[in-house]
Short mmCIF file of C-alpha atoms in Angstrom, two decimals:
data_model
loop_
_atom_site.label_atom_id
_atom_site.label_comp_id
_atom_site.label_asym_id
_atom_site.label_seq_id
_atom_site.Cartn_x
_atom_site.Cartn_y
_atom_site.Cartn_z
CA MET A 1 -139.49 -101.65 86.28
CA SER A 2 -141.37 -104.88 85.73
CA THR A 3 -144.53 -105.11 83.66
CA ILE A 4 -147.38 -107.17 85.10
CA TYR A 5 -150.04 -108.39 82.66
CA LEU A 6 -153.27 -109.03 84.55
CA ILE A 7 -155.41 -111.46 82.57
CA ARG A 8 -158.96 -112.48 83.38
CA HIS A 9 -159.72 -116.16 82.82
CA GLY A 10 -161.65 -117.32 79.75
CA GLU A 11 -165.39 -117.94 79.78
CA SER A 12 -166.19 -120.39 82.56
CA MET A 13 -169.12 -122.74 83.02
CA ALA A 14 -170.47 -120.30 85.64
CA ASN A 15 -170.16 -117.35 83.24
CA ALA A 16 -172.15 -119.36 80.69
CA GLY A 17 -174.96 -119.95 83.20
CA GLN A 18 -174.27 -123.63 83.84
CA VAL A 19 -174.78 -125.31 87.21
CA THR A 20 -171.63 -125.36 89.36
CA TYR A 21 -170.73 -126.92 92.70
CA SER A 22 -167.66 -125.14 94.07
CA SER A 23 -166.17 -121.82 93.01
CA ASP A 24 -162.63 -123.19 92.81
CA THR A 25 -163.47 -126.19 90.58
CA ILE A 26 -165.31 -124.41 87.76
CA HIS A 27 -163.88 -125.29 84.32
CA LEU A 28 -163.71 -123.27 81.13
CA THR A 29 -166.30 -123.73 78.39
CA PRO A 30 -165.15 -124.54 74.82
CA LEU A 31 -165.39 -120.79 74.10
CA GLY A 32 -163.25 -120.12 77.18
CA GLU A 33 -160.64 -122.58 75.92
CA GLU A 34 -160.64 -120.80 72.55
CA GLN A 35 -160.22 -117.43 74.28
CA ALA A 36 -157.34 -118.82 76.36
CA ALA A 37 -155.63 -120.15 73.22
CA GLY A 38 -155.54 -116.59 71.87
CA VAL A 39 -153.83 -115.08 74.92
CA PRO A 40 -150.17 -115.93 74.08
CA SER A 41 -150.33 -113.98 70.80
CA ARG A 42 -151.51 -110.90 72.74
CA LEU A 43 -148.56 -111.00 75.15
CA PRO A 44 -144.89 -110.09 74.56
CA ASP A 45 -142.56 -112.63 72.97
CA LYS A 46 -140.81 -113.17 76.29
CA ILE A 47 -142.64 -113.82 79.56
CA ASP A 48 -140.33 -114.19 82.56
CA HIS A 49 -142.84 -115.54 85.08
CA ILE A 50 -146.41 -116.89 84.96
CA ILE A 51 -148.75 -116.77 87.95
CA HIS A 52 -152.28 -118.15 88.25
CA SER A 53 -154.76 -118.36 91.11
CA THR A 54 -155.70 -121.63 92.78
CA TYR A 55 -158.92 -121.86 90.76
CA ILE A 56 -159.11 -124.35 87.88
CA ARG A 57 -160.39 -121.78 85.38
CA THR A 58 -157.24 -119.66 85.74
CA LYS A 59 -155.01 -122.73 85.44
CA GLU A 60 -156.82 -123.74 82.24
CA THR A 61 -156.57 -120.19 80.89
CA ALA A 62 -152.85 -120.04 81.69
CA ALA A 63 -152.10 -123.41 80.03
CA PRO A 64 -151.56 -122.11 76.45
CA THR A 65 -149.30 -119.33 77.75
CA ILE A 66 -147.33 -121.83 79.85
CA GLU A 67 -146.92 -123.98 76.73
CA ALA A 68 -145.81 -120.94 74.68
CA HIS A 69 -143.22 -119.98 77.31
CA PRO A 70 -141.81 -123.32 78.53
CA THR A 71 -138.82 -121.77 80.34
CA ALA A 72 -140.91 -119.32 82.40
CA PRO A 73 -141.36 -120.36 86.04
CA VAL A 74 -145.00 -120.94 86.99
CA SER A 75 -146.43 -120.07 90.41
CA GLU A 76 -149.82 -120.59 92.00
CA TRP A 77 -150.92 -117.75 94.29
CA ALA A 78 -153.92 -118.33 96.54
CA SER A 79 -154.05 -114.58 97.15
CA ALA A 80 -155.01 -113.99 93.48
CA ARG A 81 -158.21 -116.04 93.72
CA GLU A 82 -161.68 -114.61 93.12
CA PHE A 83 -163.76 -112.86 95.78
CA SER A 84 -166.02 -115.60 97.17
CA TYR A 85 -168.50 -113.82 99.39
CA LEU A 86 -171.58 -116.07 99.19
CA ASP A 87 -172.44 -119.04 101.40
CA PRO A 88 -170.80 -121.98 99.54
CA GLU A 89 -173.35 -124.46 100.92
CA LYS A 90 -176.26 -122.45 99.50
CA CYS A 91 -174.45 -122.06 96.16
CA MET A 92 -173.75 -125.75 95.61
CA GLY A 93 -175.60 -127.02 92.53
CA THR A 94 -176.78 -123.55 91.45
CA ASN A 95 -176.35 -121.38 88.38
CA LEU A 96 -175.89 -117.65 87.87
CA GLU A 97 -179.63 -116.96 87.92
CA ASP A 98 -180.13 -119.00 91.11
CA ARG A 99 -177.38 -117.03 92.86
CA LYS A 100 -178.60 -113.61 91.73
CA PRO A 101 -180.83 -112.92 94.81
CA MET A 102 -177.94 -113.84 97.15
CA VAL A 103 -175.56 -111.59 95.21
CA GLU A 104 -178.01 -108.67 95.34
CA GLU A 105 -178.64 -109.19 99.06
CA PHE A 106 -174.90 -109.13 99.82
CA TRP A 107 -174.21 -105.94 97.88
CA ASN A 108 -177.41 -104.21 99.04
CA THR A 109 -176.41 -104.84 102.66
CA ASN A 110 -173.43 -102.59 101.89
CA ASP A 111 -171.40 -103.83 104.86
CA ALA A 112 -167.68 -104.21 104.10
CA PHE A 113 -167.25 -106.35 107.24
CA LEU A 114 -170.10 -108.81 106.58
CA GLN A 115 -168.91 -112.41 106.32
CA VAL A 116 -171.91 -114.63 105.51
CA HIS A 117 -170.17 -117.98 106.08
CA PRO A 118 -166.89 -119.12 107.71
CA GLN A 119 -165.64 -120.27 104.27
CA SER A 120 -166.50 -116.98 102.54
CA GLU A 121 -164.84 -113.57 102.79
CA SER A 122 -165.98 -110.15 103.83
CA PHE A 123 -165.17 -107.31 101.45
CA GLU A 124 -162.65 -106.05 104.02
CA GLN A 125 -160.86 -109.44 104.05
CA PHE A 126 -160.90 -109.46 100.25
CA ILE A 127 -159.28 -106.02 100.00
CA ALA A 128 -156.61 -107.07 102.52
CA ARG A 129 -155.83 -110.08 100.30
CA VAL A 130 -155.68 -107.91 97.17
CA LYS A 131 -153.26 -105.56 98.95
CA GLU A 132 -151.16 -108.56 99.97
CA THR A 133 -150.97 -109.65 96.31
CA ASP A 134 -149.93 -106.13 95.28
CA ARG A 135 -147.25 -106.10 98.00
CA ARG A 136 -145.96 -109.49 96.91
CA LEU A 137 -145.80 -108.47 93.23
CA ARG A 138 -143.79 -105.39 94.16
CA GLU A 139 -141.53 -107.38 96.50
CA ASP A 140 -140.89 -110.21 94.03
CA PHE A 141 -140.71 -108.25 90.77
CA GLY A 142 -140.44 -104.52 91.56
CA GLY A 143 -137.52 -102.91 89.75
CA ALA A 144 -136.42 -106.26 88.31
CA ARG A 145 -137.22 -105.57 84.61
CA LYS A 146 -139.34 -108.70 84.37
CA THR A 147 -142.44 -109.42 82.32
CA VAL A 148 -145.05 -111.28 84.38
CA ALA A 149 -148.40 -112.78 83.34
CA LEU A 150 -150.92 -113.01 86.21
CA PHE A 151 -154.05 -115.04 85.42
CA THR A 152 -156.83 -114.04 87.79
CA HIS A 153 -160.49 -112.99 88.05
CA ALA A 154 -162.78 -110.03 87.29
CA LEU A 155 -163.69 -108.96 90.83
CA PHE A 156 -160.08 -109.40 91.91
CA MET A 157 -158.93 -107.19 89.03
CA LYS A 158 -161.51 -104.50 89.86
CA ALA A 159 -160.32 -104.41 93.47
CA PHE A 160 -156.68 -104.47 92.38
CA PHE A 161 -157.19 -101.37 90.23
CA GLN A 162 -159.06 -99.65 93.07
CA VAL A 163 -156.17 -100.33 95.43
CA GLN A 164 -153.68 -98.99 92.84
CA GLU A 165 -155.63 -95.76 92.42
CA GLN A 166 -156.76 -95.29 96.04
CA PRO A 167 -154.33 -97.14 98.33
CA ASN A 168 -155.41 -95.35 101.51
CA THR A 169 -159.16 -95.18 100.91
CA PRO A 170 -161.31 -96.72 103.69
CA VAL A 171 -162.60 -100.15 102.77
CA GLN A 172 -166.27 -99.14 103.08
CA LYS A 173 -165.75 -96.37 100.50
CA LEU A 174 -164.07 -98.88 98.17
CA MET A 175 -167.11 -101.13 98.51
CA ASN A 176 -169.48 -98.23 97.81
CA GLU A 177 -167.58 -97.41 94.60
CA PHE A 178 -166.80 -100.99 93.56
CA PHE A 179 -169.19 -101.18 90.62
CA ASP A 180 -168.11 -97.79 89.27
CA CYS A 181 -165.24 -99.72 87.68
CA PRO A 182 -165.76 -100.79 84.04
CA VAL A 183 -166.75 -104.34 83.16
CA ILE A 184 -163.81 -106.71 82.69
CA HIS A 185 -164.51 -109.30 80.01
CA ASN A 186 -163.14 -112.83 79.74
CA CYS A 187 -159.46 -112.81 78.73
CA ASP A 188 -159.22 -109.03 78.94
CA ILE A 189 -155.60 -108.01 79.56
CA PHE A 190 -154.41 -104.96 81.51
CA THR A 191 -150.90 -103.90 82.47
CA ILE A 192 -149.31 -102.23 85.46
CA GLU A 193 -145.70 -101.30 86.13
CA VAL A 194 -144.04 -102.18 89.45
#
């Protein structure tokens, strides 16, 4: 079996309440960089493969681990990116507080098939992507006795754990139960076996 270490990115500018312009170009704060620097010491001595999402904050979080494991192949997986469900045009130049009413409106609508903008995802599309990532992890590393570090995002991780525990649950039920999952803090690390 392979062990997959799922690692949430360090504190980002968005997490710290700063104004951001695009969800994929948000950088880490100095605290986030410090958190990322501590990740390699919390992982095994040998990492066989490192994966990060396409978002800058996961690349920056992965950088110290990449440096600590220079022989490990590094891959970028778009499927491991964060759930971006808001209208990106309305979010441009906003902070966490500005986006709060849009976030509440989306979740209160409670529609797993709602896609508010062509460049955003519905919850159903998000879950399909999470399942695709799970399938790919099992296909690429299942039974291979590898140690893999996957740098990703909080909402992605919540959905990933839901899919592990309830693989055949209807997507609307997953959405209804989504926030029953515990909070995942910056640079929290969880493991699964594949």
